[in-house]
Short mmCIF file of C-alpha atoms (C1' of nucleotides) in Angstrom, two decimals:
data_model
loop_
_atom_site.label_atom_id
_atom_site.label_comp_id
_atom_site.label_asym_id
_atom_site.label_seq_id
_atom_site.Cartn_x
_atom_site.Cartn_y
_atom_site.Cartn_z
CA MET X 1 0.01 0.19 -0.09
CA GLN X 2 1.80 2.76 -1.20
CA THR X 3 -0.79 5.28 -0.49
CA GLU X 4 -1.13 4.67 3.08
CA LYS X 5 -0.82 7.82 4.10
CA PHE X 6 -2.87 9.54 1.02
CA LEU X 7 -4.95 12.19 2.12
CA LEU X 8 -4.67 11.22 5.93
CA GLY X 9 -6.41 14.13 7.96
CA ARG X 10 -7.27 15.41 4.90
CA GLY X 11 -10.87 14.43 4.25
CA ARG X 12 -9.41 10.70 4.04
CA GLU X 13 -11.88 9.29 6.33
CA ASP X 14 -14.85 10.14 3.83
CA LEU X 15 -13.29 8.00 1.18
CA SER X 16 -14.69 4.63 0.59
CA ASP X 17 -12.51 1.36 0.30
CA ASP X 18 -13.53 1.52 -3.88
CA GLU X 19 -12.32 4.94 -3.92
CA LYS X 20 -9.10 4.40 -1.84
CA ARG X 21 -8.73 1.35 -4.34
CA VAL X 22 -8.72 3.69 -7.32
CA ILE X 23 -6.32 5.98 -6.27
CA GLU X 24 -3.60 2.99 -5.49
CA ASP X 25 -4.52 1.52 -8.77
CA SER X 26 -3.98 5.12 -10.62
CA ILE X 27 -0.45 5.63 -9.88
CA ALA X 28 1.72 5.51 -12.90
CA THR X 29 5.36 5.49 -11.09
CA VAL X 30 6.99 5.59 -7.53
CA ARG X 31 10.49 7.09 -7.51
CA THR X 32 13.17 8.36 -4.78
CA LEU X 33 14.77 11.52 -5.36
CA PRO X 34 17.96 13.23 -3.42
CA GLY X 35 17.18 16.30 -1.63
CA ARG X 36 17.80 19.57 -2.74
CA THR X 37 16.21 18.62 -6.20
CA ARG X 38 14.17 20.61 -8.26
CA LEU X 39 10.98 18.63 -9.45
CA ILE X 40 8.99 21.20 -11.26
CA ARG X 41 10.00 24.74 -12.80
CA ALA X 42 7.51 27.67 -12.83
CA GLY X 43 5.72 27.79 -16.28
CA GLU X 44 6.25 24.50 -17.39
CA ARG X 45 3.46 22.40 -18.80
CA VAL X 46 2.65 19.28 -16.36
CA GLU X 47 1.14 16.22 -17.41
CA HIS X 48 1.38 14.58 -14.23
CA SER X 49 0.83 15.34 -10.47
CA THR X 50 3.00 14.21 -7.53
CA LEU X 51 2.12 12.22 -4.28
CA LEU X 52 4.63 12.84 -1.47
CA LEU X 53 5.08 9.43 0.14
CA GLU X 54 8.20 9.95 2.35
CA GLY X 55 10.04 13.07 2.84
CA PHE X 56 9.62 16.75 2.63
CA ILE X 57 8.96 18.94 -0.36
CA CYS X 58 8.63 22.54 -0.57
CA ARG X 59 7.08 25.40 -3.02
CA TYR X 60 8.96 28.50 -3.78
CA MET X 61 8.79 31.66 -5.57
CA ASP X 62 12.21 33.59 -6.54
CA ASP X 63 12.21 37.40 -6.06
CA ARG X 64 14.00 39.87 -8.76
CA GLU X 65 17.41 39.24 -6.57
CA GLY X 66 16.88 35.55 -6.74
CA GLN X 67 15.91 35.34 -2.92
CA ARG X 68 13.64 32.44 -2.01
CA GLN X 69 9.87 32.86 -0.70
CA LEU X 70 8.72 29.36 0.50
CA VAL X 71 4.86 29.21 -0.21
CA ALA X 72 4.26 25.86 1.08
CA VAL X 73 6.10 23.02 2.77
CA HIS X 74 4.64 19.43 2.29
CA VAL X 75 4.76 16.33 4.44
CA PRO X 76 4.12 12.87 3.49
CA GLY X 77 0.39 12.22 2.53
CA ASP X 78 -0.09 15.23 0.53
CA PHE X 79 -0.74 15.59 -3.02
CA VAL X 80 2.02 18.28 -3.65
CA ASP X 81 1.00 19.53 -7.20
CA LEU X 82 -2.52 18.26 -7.66
CA HIS X 83 -3.22 21.90 -8.60
CA GLY X 84 -1.56 21.23 -11.56
CA PHE X 85 -4.15 18.90 -13.06
CA PRO X 86 -6.80 21.59 -13.75
CA MET X 87 -4.26 24.66 -14.42
CA LYS X 88 -1.92 22.73 -16.51
CA TYR X 89 0.91 24.71 -15.76
CA LEU X 90 2.33 26.06 -12.40
CA ASP X 91 2.98 29.61 -11.08
CA HIS X 92 5.89 28.64 -8.75
CA ASP X 93 8.69 25.94 -8.56
CA ILE X 94 8.89 22.83 -6.45
CA ALA X 95 11.71 21.02 -4.89
CA THR X 96 12.60 18.50 -2.35
CA LEU X 97 14.04 19.53 0.91
CA GLY X 98 15.51 16.03 2.22
CA PRO X 99 15.50 12.69 0.10
CA VAL X 100 11.90 11.84 -0.76
CA LYS X 101 9.91 8.93 -2.15
CA VAL X 102 6.96 10.11 -4.65
CA ALA X 103 4.27 8.54 -6.61
CA THR X 104 3.24 9.81 -9.78
CA PHE X 105 -0.54 10.11 -11.34
CA GLU X 106 -0.74 10.89 -14.97
CA HIS X 107 -3.58 13.62 -15.90
CA ASP X 108 -5.23 11.50 -18.22
CA THR X 109 -5.84 9.20 -15.56
CA LEU X 110 -7.25 11.92 -13.19
CA THR X 111 -9.59 13.20 -16.00
CA THR X 112 -11.03 9.72 -15.94
CA ILE X 113 -11.54 9.73 -12.29
CA THR X 114 -13.48 12.89 -12.57
CA GLU X 115 -15.64 11.90 -15.02
CA ARG X 116 -16.47 8.56 -12.85
CA PHE X 117 -15.97 9.39 -9.14
CA PRO X 118 -17.71 12.57 -8.30
CA HIS X 119 -17.37 11.90 -4.80
CA LEU X 120 -13.59 11.38 -5.00
CA THR X 121 -13.18 14.24 -7.54
CA ARG X 122 -14.77 16.50 -4.25
CA MET X 123 -12.29 14.99 -1.94
CA LEU X 124 -9.21 15.71 -4.35
CA TRP X 125 -11.07 19.09 -4.49
CA PHE X 126 -11.12 19.71 -1.08
CA SER X 127 -7.32 18.55 -0.64
CA THR X 128 -6.34 21.64 -2.87
CA LEU X 129 -8.56 23.72 -0.84
CA LEU X 130 -7.05 22.92 2.19
CA ASP X 131 -3.55 24.02 0.61
CA ALA X 132 -5.22 27.12 -0.06
CA ALA X 133 -6.48 27.47 3.32
CA MET X 134 -2.89 27.03 4.63
CA HIS X 135 -1.86 29.73 2.00
CA ARG X 136 -4.11 32.02 4.00
CA GLU X 137 -2.79 31.13 7.17
CA TRP X 138 0.50 32.02 6.00
CA ILE X 139 -0.51 35.46 4.52
CA PHE X 140 -1.69 36.09 8.38
CA ARG X 141 1.42 34.66 9.65
CA LEU X 142 3.53 37.31 7.33
CA GLY X 143 1.04 40.28 7.67
CA ARG X 144 0.28 40.34 11.30
CA LEU X 145 3.28 38.42 13.28
CA GLY X 146 6.95 39.35 14.11
CA ALA X 147 9.89 37.13 13.57
CA GLU X 148 9.25 35.06 16.72
CA GLY X 149 5.46 34.30 15.89
CA ARG X 150 6.22 33.45 12.30
CA LEU X 151 8.77 30.97 13.41
CA ALA X 152 6.42 29.83 16.20
CA HIS X 153 3.62 29.51 14.09
CA LEU X 154 5.59 27.78 11.44
CA PHE X 155 6.77 25.01 13.81
CA CYS X 156 2.97 24.74 15.24
CA GLU X 157 1.66 23.79 11.88
CA LEU X 158 4.23 21.49 11.02
CA ASN X 159 3.64 19.57 14.36
CA VAL X 160 -0.17 18.93 13.78
CA ARG X 161 0.49 18.03 10.36
CA LEU X 162 3.33 15.69 10.91
CA GLY X 163 1.21 14.24 13.79
CA MET X 164 -1.80 13.61 11.53
CA VAL X 165 0.50 11.43 9.51
CA GLY X 166 2.14 9.70 12.68
CA LEU X 167 5.68 11.43 11.93
CA ALA X 168 5.45 13.99 15.23
CA ARG X 169 5.29 12.36 18.54
CA ASP X 170 4.69 14.81 21.77
CA GLY X 171 6.05 17.67 19.85
CA VAL X 172 9.28 16.11 18.26
CA PHE X 173 9.44 15.63 14.88
CA ALA X 174 12.20 15.31 12.15
CA LEU X 175 12.43 18.08 9.82
CA PRO X 176 15.28 18.45 6.99
CA MET X 177 15.09 22.33 7.19
CA THR X 178 18.42 24.73 7.56
CA GLN X 179 18.00 28.21 9.07
CA PRO X 180 18.07 29.65 5.87
CA ASP X 181 15.38 27.61 4.82
CA LEU X 182 13.05 28.89 8.11
CA ALA X 183 14.05 32.27 6.83
CA GLU X 184 12.78 31.87 3.17
CA ALA X 185 9.56 30.76 4.75
CA CYS X 186 9.03 33.42 7.37
CA GLY X 187 10.07 36.36 5.28
CA ILE X 188 13.14 37.17 7.31
CA THR X 189 16.79 36.75 7.18
CA GLY X 190 18.68 34.04 8.13
CA VAL X 191 20.94 35.81 10.71
CA HIS X 192 17.60 36.81 12.33
CA VAL X 193 16.28 33.34 12.36
CA ASN X 194 19.20 32.23 14.30
CA ARG X 195 18.78 35.17 17.13
CA VAL X 196 14.84 34.03 17.49
CA LEU X 197 15.76 30.40 17.89
CA ARG X 198 18.12 31.27 20.65
CA GLY X 199 15.52 33.66 22.19
CA LEU X 200 12.84 30.77 21.92
CA ARG X 201 15.52 28.09 23.34
CA GLU X 202 16.31 30.26 26.29
CA ARG X 203 12.53 30.43 27.07
CA GLY X 204 12.26 26.89 27.11
CA ALA X 205 9.84 27.03 24.04
CA LEU X 206 11.63 24.50 21.74
CA THR X 207 15.12 23.40 20.60
CA PHE X 208 15.95 23.37 17.03
CA LYS X 209 18.68 21.23 15.53
CA ALA X 210 19.87 19.94 12.04
CA ASN X 211 16.84 17.90 11.11
CA GLU X 212 15.15 17.94 14.85
CA VAL X 213 12.50 19.81 16.39
CA ARG X 214 11.47 19.47 20.07
CA ILE X 215 8.73 21.63 21.21
CA LEU X 216 9.21 22.15 24.68
CA ASP X 217 6.38 23.98 25.65
CA ARG X 218 3.56 23.87 23.05
CA LYS X 219 1.01 26.35 24.76
CA ALA X 220 3.70 29.06 24.91
CA LEU X 221 4.47 28.48 21.31
CA GLU X 222 0.83 28.38 20.31
CA ALA X 223 0.49 31.82 22.10
CA ILE X 224 3.59 33.38 20.45
CA GLY X 225 2.53 32.15 17.15
CA GLU X 226 -1.18 32.95 17.64
CA PHE X 227 -2.11 29.58 16.59
CA GLU X 228 -5.05 27.75 16.17
CA SER X 229 -5.30 24.33 14.36
CA ASP X 230 -9.09 25.21 13.01
CA TYR X 231 -7.71 25.92 9.60
CA LEU X 232 -6.31 22.42 9.02
CA TYR X 233 -9.68 21.17 9.39
CA VAL X 234 -8.44 18.58 11.84
CA ASN X 235 -11.95 17.75 13.55
CA ARG X 236 -14.08 18.48 10.83
CA THR X 237 -17.53 18.20 12.34
CA ALA X 238 -19.28 20.29 9.85
CA MET Y 1 -28.03 37.31 -17.86
CA GLN Y 2 -26.94 37.95 -14.33
CA THR Y 3 -23.74 35.93 -14.50
CA GLU Y 4 -22.44 38.14 -17.66
CA LYS Y 5 -18.70 38.26 -15.70
CA PHE Y 6 -18.87 34.83 -14.46
CA LEU Y 7 -15.16 33.50 -14.52
CA LEU Y 8 -14.20 36.14 -16.98
CA GLY Y 9 -10.40 35.78 -17.15
CA ARG Y 10 -10.84 32.45 -14.82
CA GLY Y 11 -11.26 29.96 -17.77
CA ARG Y 12 -14.64 31.29 -18.93
CA GLU Y 13 -13.41 31.02 -22.65
CA ASP Y 14 -13.22 27.00 -21.92
CA LEU Y 15 -16.92 26.91 -20.81
CA SER Y 16 -19.67 25.90 -23.59
CA ASP Y 17 -23.07 27.41 -23.95
CA ASP Y 18 -24.66 24.53 -22.21
CA GLU Y 19 -22.42 24.94 -19.08
CA LYS Y 20 -23.01 28.80 -18.85
CA ARG Y 21 -26.86 28.10 -19.23
CA VAL Y 22 -26.33 25.27 -16.27
CA ILE Y 23 -24.54 28.17 -14.37
CA GLU Y 24 -26.82 30.87 -15.02
CA ASP Y 25 -30.22 28.47 -14.07
CA SER Y 26 -28.70 27.61 -10.89
CA ILE Y 27 -28.72 30.99 -9.30
CA ALA Y 28 -30.89 30.55 -6.09
CA THR Y 29 -31.22 34.13 -5.29
CA VAL Y 30 -29.61 37.58 -6.53
CA ARG Y 31 -29.42 40.32 -3.70
CA THR Y 32 -27.80 43.86 -3.34
CA LEU Y 33 -26.00 44.61 0.36
CA PRO Y 34 -24.75 47.79 1.88
CA GLY Y 35 -20.84 48.35 2.35
CA ARG Y 36 -18.78 47.20 5.23
CA THR Y 37 -21.38 44.34 5.82
CA ARG Y 38 -19.91 40.75 6.68
CA LEU Y 39 -21.52 38.06 4.95
CA ILE Y 40 -19.84 35.07 6.61
CA ARG Y 41 -18.20 34.43 9.88
CA ALA Y 42 -15.26 31.72 10.22
CA GLY Y 43 -16.41 28.48 11.25
CA GLU Y 44 -19.99 28.77 10.44
CA ARG Y 45 -21.58 26.12 8.62
CA VAL Y 46 -22.31 27.14 4.99
CA GLU Y 47 -24.92 25.76 2.76
CA HIS Y 48 -24.63 28.28 -0.36
CA SER Y 49 -21.79 29.82 -2.04
CA THR Y 50 -21.75 33.46 -3.26
CA LEU Y 51 -20.86 34.89 -6.86
CA LEU Y 52 -20.27 38.60 -6.85
CA LEU Y 53 -21.91 40.48 -9.83
CA GLU Y 54 -20.91 43.71 -9.07
CA GLY Y 55 -18.77 45.67 -6.32
CA PHE Y 56 -15.84 44.40 -3.96
CA ILE Y 57 -15.94 42.06 -1.19
CA CYS Y 58 -12.84 40.85 0.88
CA ARG Y 59 -11.74 37.91 2.86
CA TYR Y 60 -9.93 38.45 6.23
CA MET Y 61 -8.77 36.99 9.62
CA ASP Y 62 -8.16 38.76 12.77
CA ASP Y 63 -5.15 38.71 14.82
CA ARG Y 64 -5.16 38.27 18.98
CA GLU Y 65 -5.71 42.02 19.13
CA GLY Y 66 -8.68 42.09 16.62
CA GLN Y 67 -6.35 43.65 14.07
CA ARG Y 68 -7.38 42.31 10.48
CA GLN Y 69 -5.35 40.62 7.81
CA LEU Y 70 -7.08 40.60 4.47
CA VAL Y 71 -6.35 37.54 2.73
CA ALA Y 72 -8.21 37.76 -0.54
CA VAL Y 73 -9.89 41.09 -2.26
CA HIS Y 74 -12.63 39.89 -4.73
CA VAL Y 75 -13.82 41.80 -8.06
CA PRO Y 76 -17.07 41.18 -10.19
CA GLY Y 77 -17.11 37.76 -11.81
CA ASP Y 78 -15.24 35.95 -8.65
CA PHE Y 79 -17.09 32.95 -7.16
CA VAL Y 80 -16.02 34.58 -3.66
CA ASP Y 81 -16.65 31.29 -1.46
CA LEU Y 82 -17.02 28.55 -3.80
CA HIS Y 83 -14.47 27.04 -1.54
CA GLY Y 84 -17.21 26.72 0.82
CA PHE Y 85 -18.97 23.92 -1.25
CA PRO Y 86 -16.40 21.01 -0.36
CA MET Y 87 -15.05 22.63 2.67
CA LYS Y 88 -18.52 23.27 4.28
CA TYR Y 89 -17.35 25.74 6.60
CA LEU Y 90 -15.02 28.31 6.19
CA ASP Y 91 -11.75 29.47 8.13
CA HIS Y 92 -12.00 33.26 7.70
CA ASP Y 93 -14.53 35.97 7.60
CA ILE Y 94 -15.94 37.37 4.57
CA ALA Y 95 -17.38 41.07 4.24
CA THR Y 96 -18.38 43.79 1.36
CA LEU Y 97 -15.96 46.73 0.96
CA GLY Y 98 -18.52 49.21 -0.77
CA PRO Y 99 -22.23 48.33 -1.73
CA VAL Y 100 -22.33 44.91 -3.98
CA LYS Y 101 -24.78 42.68 -5.91
CA VAL Y 102 -24.35 39.15 -5.33
CA ALA Y 103 -25.80 35.50 -6.60
CA THR Y 104 -26.09 32.68 -4.33
CA PHE Y 105 -25.90 28.95 -5.34
CA GLU Y 106 -27.42 26.21 -2.90
CA HIS Y 107 -24.49 23.55 -2.32
CA ASP Y 108 -27.21 20.97 -3.37
CA THR Y 109 -27.22 22.33 -6.66
CA LEU Y 110 -23.59 22.73 -6.85
CA THR Y 111 -23.36 18.63 -5.86
CA THR Y 112 -25.71 18.00 -8.69
CA ILE Y 113 -23.56 19.77 -11.28
CA THR Y 114 -20.52 17.90 -10.03
CA GLU Y 115 -22.35 14.98 -10.79
CA ARG Y 116 -23.54 15.51 -14.31
CA PHE Y 117 -20.84 17.83 -15.51
CA PRO Y 118 -17.43 16.90 -15.27
CA HIS Y 119 -15.92 19.49 -17.33
CA LEU Y 120 -17.97 22.48 -15.74
CA THR Y 121 -16.68 20.88 -12.22
CA ARG Y 122 -12.86 20.94 -13.22
CA MET Y 123 -13.68 24.54 -14.42
CA LEU Y 124 -15.16 25.43 -10.66
CA TRP Y 125 -12.02 23.59 -9.62
CA PHE Y 126 -9.78 25.88 -11.91
CA SER Y 127 -11.52 28.76 -10.42
CA THR Y 128 -10.90 27.98 -6.71
CA LEU Y 129 -7.19 27.17 -7.56
CA LEU Y 130 -6.58 30.70 -9.07
CA ASP Y 131 -7.63 32.09 -5.80
CA ALA Y 132 -4.98 29.89 -4.02
CA ALA Y 133 -2.49 31.22 -6.79
CA MET Y 134 -3.09 34.64 -5.51
CA HIS Y 135 -3.01 33.69 -2.35
CA ARG Y 136 0.56 32.37 -2.94
CA GLU Y 137 1.64 35.67 -4.69
CA TRP Y 138 0.37 37.42 -1.40
CA ILE Y 139 2.56 35.26 0.65
CA PHE Y 140 5.37 36.49 -1.93
CA ARG Y 141 4.24 40.05 -1.46
CA LEU Y 142 4.61 39.85 2.27
CA GLY Y 143 7.54 37.91 2.56
CA ARG Y 144 9.76 39.67 0.13
CA LEU Y 145 8.80 42.96 -0.45
CA GLY Y 146 8.86 46.24 1.68
CA ALA Y 147 5.93 48.73 1.94
CA GLU Y 148 6.25 50.49 -1.20
CA GLY Y 149 6.26 46.97 -3.06
CA ARG Y 150 3.42 45.79 -1.21
CA LEU Y 151 1.36 48.46 -2.47
CA ALA Y 152 2.57 48.88 -5.82
CA HIS Y 153 1.92 45.05 -6.25
CA LEU Y 154 -1.47 45.22 -4.71
CA PHE Y 155 -2.49 47.99 -7.29
CA CYS Y 156 -0.73 45.86 -10.24
CA GLU Y 157 -2.99 42.95 -9.52
CA LEU Y 158 -6.29 44.91 -9.07
CA ASN Y 159 -5.61 46.89 -12.29
CA VAL Y 160 -5.01 43.43 -14.47
CA ARG Y 161 -7.62 41.71 -12.72
CA LEU Y 162 -10.32 44.57 -12.96
CA GLY Y 163 -9.33 45.02 -16.95
CA MET Y 164 -10.11 41.71 -17.25
CA VAL Y 165 -13.66 42.37 -16.35
CA GLY Y 166 -13.56 45.71 -18.30
CA LEU Y 167 -13.89 47.74 -14.77
CA ALA Y 168 -10.23 49.25 -15.39
CA ARG Y 169 -9.13 51.18 -18.49
CA ASP Y 170 -5.68 52.92 -19.12
CA GLY Y 171 -5.01 52.15 -15.24
CA VAL Y 172 -7.79 54.17 -13.80
CA PHE Y 173 -10.36 52.15 -11.67
CA ALA Y 174 -12.70 52.63 -8.70
CA LEU Y 175 -11.77 50.88 -5.44
CA PRO Y 176 -13.85 51.43 -2.41
CA MET Y 177 -10.95 50.96 -0.24
CA THR Y 178 -9.60 53.09 2.77
CA GLN Y 179 -5.89 53.81 3.70
CA PRO Y 180 -6.62 51.55 6.71
CA ASP Y 181 -7.94 48.95 4.54
CA LEU Y 182 -4.93 48.97 2.30
CA ALA Y 183 -2.82 48.71 5.50
CA GLU Y 184 -4.78 45.67 6.49
CA ALA Y 185 -4.10 44.07 2.85
CA CYS Y 186 -0.49 44.76 2.80
CA GLY Y 187 0.41 43.90 6.74
CA ILE Y 188 1.75 47.94 7.41
CA THR Y 189 -0.20 50.33 9.62
CA GLY Y 190 -2.29 53.14 8.15
CA VAL Y 191 0.02 55.83 9.13
CA HIS Y 192 2.54 54.04 6.95
CA VAL Y 193 0.57 53.60 3.95
CA ASN Y 194 -0.16 57.47 4.06
CA ARG Y 195 3.48 57.93 3.87
CA VAL Y 196 4.11 55.19 0.92
CA LEU Y 197 1.51 56.38 -1.00
CA ARG Y 198 2.82 59.94 -0.85
CA GLY Y 199 6.13 58.71 -2.11
CA LEU Y 200 4.49 57.29 -5.00
CA ARG Y 201 2.30 59.88 -5.79
CA GLU Y 202 5.46 62.10 -5.67
CA ARG Y 203 7.44 59.80 -8.14
CA GLY Y 204 4.55 60.22 -10.63
CA ALA Y 205 3.73 56.44 -10.09
CA LEU Y 206 -0.10 56.74 -9.27
CA THR Y 207 -2.77 58.76 -7.65
CA PHE Y 208 -5.02 57.27 -4.96
CA LYS Y 209 -8.26 58.82 -4.02
CA ALA Y 210 -11.45 57.86 -2.03
CA ASN Y 211 -12.52 55.12 -4.49
CA GLU Y 212 -10.53 56.03 -7.36
CA VAL Y 213 -6.71 54.59 -8.23
CA ARG Y 214 -5.04 56.13 -11.54
CA ILE Y 215 -1.76 54.38 -12.34
CA LEU Y 216 0.12 56.97 -14.20
CA ASP Y 217 3.42 54.87 -14.55
CA ARG Y 218 2.42 51.28 -15.06
CA LYS Y 219 6.09 50.01 -15.98
CA ALA Y 220 7.43 51.85 -12.57
CA LEU Y 221 4.60 50.48 -10.69
CA GLU Y 222 5.29 46.97 -11.78
CA ALA Y 223 9.01 47.44 -11.29
CA ILE Y 224 8.23 48.54 -7.79
CA GLY Y 225 5.81 45.75 -6.94
CA GLU Y 226 7.92 43.12 -8.94
CA PHE Y 227 4.89 42.19 -10.65
CA GLU Y 228 4.64 39.88 -13.13
CA SER Y 229 0.69 38.90 -14.15
CA ASP Y 230 1.45 35.12 -15.29
CA TYR Y 231 0.10 33.74 -11.67
CA LEU Y 232 -3.27 35.14 -13.03
CA TYR Y 233 -3.36 32.79 -15.98
CA VAL Y 234 -4.60 35.86 -17.92
CA ASN Y 235 -3.25 34.24 -21.35
CA ARG Y 236 -3.56 30.65 -20.71
CA THR Y 237 -1.78 29.03 -23.79
CA ALA Y 238 -0.73 25.73 -22.00
"C1'" DC V 1 -23.57 71.30 15.56
"C1'" DG V 2 -20.93 67.45 17.05
"C1'" DC V 3 -19.46 63.12 16.51
"C1'" DC V 4 -16.45 59.78 13.92
"C1'" DC V 5 -13.72 58.36 10.74
"C1'" DC V 6 -10.09 59.10 7.25
"C1'" DA V 7 -6.19 61.57 5.98
"C1'" DT V 8 -1.92 63.84 6.92
"C1'" DT V 9 2.10 65.18 9.51
"C1'" DG V 10 5.97 65.11 13.09
"C1'" DA V 11 8.93 62.77 16.44
"C1'" DG V 12 10.76 58.80 19.00
"C1'" DT V 13 11.27 53.94 19.35
"C1'" DG V 14 12.15 49.49 18.15
"C1'" DG V 15 12.50 45.24 15.41
"C1'" DT V 16 15.22 43.55 11.41
"C1'" DT V 17 18.37 44.11 8.17
"C1'" DT V 18 23.06 44.51 6.50
"C1'" DC V 19 27.89 44.15 7.09
"C1'" DA V 20 31.29 41.62 9.15
"C1'" DA V 21 33.88 37.98 11.25
"C1'" DT V 22 34.52 33.86 13.63
"C1'" DC V 23 33.65 28.46 14.41
"C1'" DG V 24 32.40 23.76 13.56
"C1'" DC V 25 31.58 20.35 10.26
"C1'" DA V 26 31.72 17.58 5.57
"C1'" DG V 27 33.21 16.97 1.36
"C1'" DT V 28 37.12 17.10 -2.30
"C1'" DG V 29 41.44 16.63 -3.96
"C1'" DG V 30 46.40 16.61 -3.38
"C1'" DC O 1 46.31 12.34 5.96
"C1'" DC O 2 45.62 16.89 5.81
"C1'" DA O 3 44.82 21.14 3.56
"C1'" DC O 4 41.42 23.42 1.10
"C1'" DT O 5 36.71 24.88 0.27
"C1'" DG O 6 31.62 25.62 1.08
"C1'" DC O 7 27.77 26.06 3.84
"C1'" DG O 8 25.54 26.24 8.18
"C1'" DA O 9 25.47 28.42 13.02
"C1'" DT O 10 26.43 31.95 15.61
"C1'" DT O 11 27.55 36.45 17.60
"C1'" DG O 12 28.36 41.97 17.34
"C1'" DA O 13 27.82 46.39 15.60
"C1'" DA O 14 25.57 50.28 13.02
"C1'" DA O 15 22.12 51.59 9.72
"C1'" DC O 16 17.17 51.79 8.48
"C1'" DC O 17 12.60 50.46 7.66
"C1'" DA O 18 8.03 50.61 9.73
"C1'" DC O 19 6.04 51.39 14.30
"C1'" DT O 20 3.77 54.16 18.01
"C1'" DC O 21 2.38 57.84 20.19
"C1'" DA O 22 0.58 62.39 19.18
"C1'" DA O 23 -1.73 66.04 16.80
"C1'" DT O 24 -4.29 68.88 13.38
"C1'" DG O 25 -7.81 69.29 9.43
"C1'" DG O 26 -11.43 67.65 6.83
"C1'" DG O 27 -15.63 65.35 5.42
"C1'" DG O 28 -19.92 62.72 6.01
"C1'" DC O 29 -24.03 61.51 8.90
"C1'" DG O 30 -27.05 61.41 12.62
#
DNA sequence: CGCCCCATTGAGTGGTTTCAATCGCAGTGG
DNA sequence: CCACTGCGATTGAAACCACTCAATGGGGCG
């Protein structure tokens, strides 16, 4: 079962066994890739979409000076570029953070799914809308929070999302991001990330080492980052 | 024809006459509303979605101190909360800026559409993905640009989008936003918006009066805002 | 007429950036 | 085996952008 994490925490519970089988049977290829590898360049026509099975992937845009702004970080179970299916080409680049294992789906296959499985189609649609909800939260994060809040919020989000797929336990999880990477996700400089992380460490909120985050005081971190997980639709009762 | 602007510049050209008729016939109600009216509150269960026919609508989130961060501005032709259909409830509030005219669609009706019109469904999906693309551009705007660039970028985006629906001509368009509103969209203070606007005015880039924007030097403004319209999928050749 | 909100401007403060330097670690090649 | 190299982590100092506080004037509305 390659797709064991597929849409876990993204409406997965609403899928029937038939629908899960359709997804599993629709996989075209499964590949492993090293870290720091670009998968898709902005503007390229795309004919297939990528489901992240293991590892981390980010999406980003470059400014005029070549500086990156991350617009999304993806964890296992995420359909990284499903939006490329209706959109045909993307407005941003996609690259791996650490090494990854991914499954690909041909867009022709996805078209067939939309013609035969309306409910599954709405679930796929929902998955892309959840990405949009995270985008909105990132807009809030960058627009209303200072450097400390931005970092705190990012760690809170990753903790919840990784928890949903069983990759975070008690606030501890692997994360193949460097301090400059965090800077690109938070719209601040790498130097300042370092200072802010020191502050958070000294306050006993968390520790950050290469490839490992330990959230020591979740309540404090959530307060600093003004974090509420509603937007992740974790417990959708509606 | 209430829906003359429906998805104009959002893949509208890919719709058949039959599909356009289905949309027109699916309207449940048409209403007019005054400015500064909240349509939807975060967390509320939603049973219908709203197509903006005339006027401007914004989506926003509040921080802990009650300060708003706009996450989207909508122009006529936009399906403002189509994402509420698969999502069932929203993670943010929606309110009018100036007075508006809107059409509503029951979610039951939309479900029927997804079961009978796969291609139209993909077009609706595309429309929500375009909102996500704009979200990403806003993340970039807030993460990588200074106050001047953020404002310039916002005006450039609105100029293109309003141009697509015939509401901007030669860089001149109506916009019922105050300086504090612009501040909430750009993650800066109202006072600072005032100063930056003065700078842009003195450089001959644009003028901003209550309800009217005049872009005098589009090239300069696009350079300041690092604006490229690719993400709006204006001329989708792919 | 009074009130509130928007627009505008000044002065001082503070969060972040920029520039700069050091240290550690891993990969590379002599 | 070790110098060389590059990148990430860390810290200091100075400069700058944007914020806060404060005050004034203008316009719409009850």
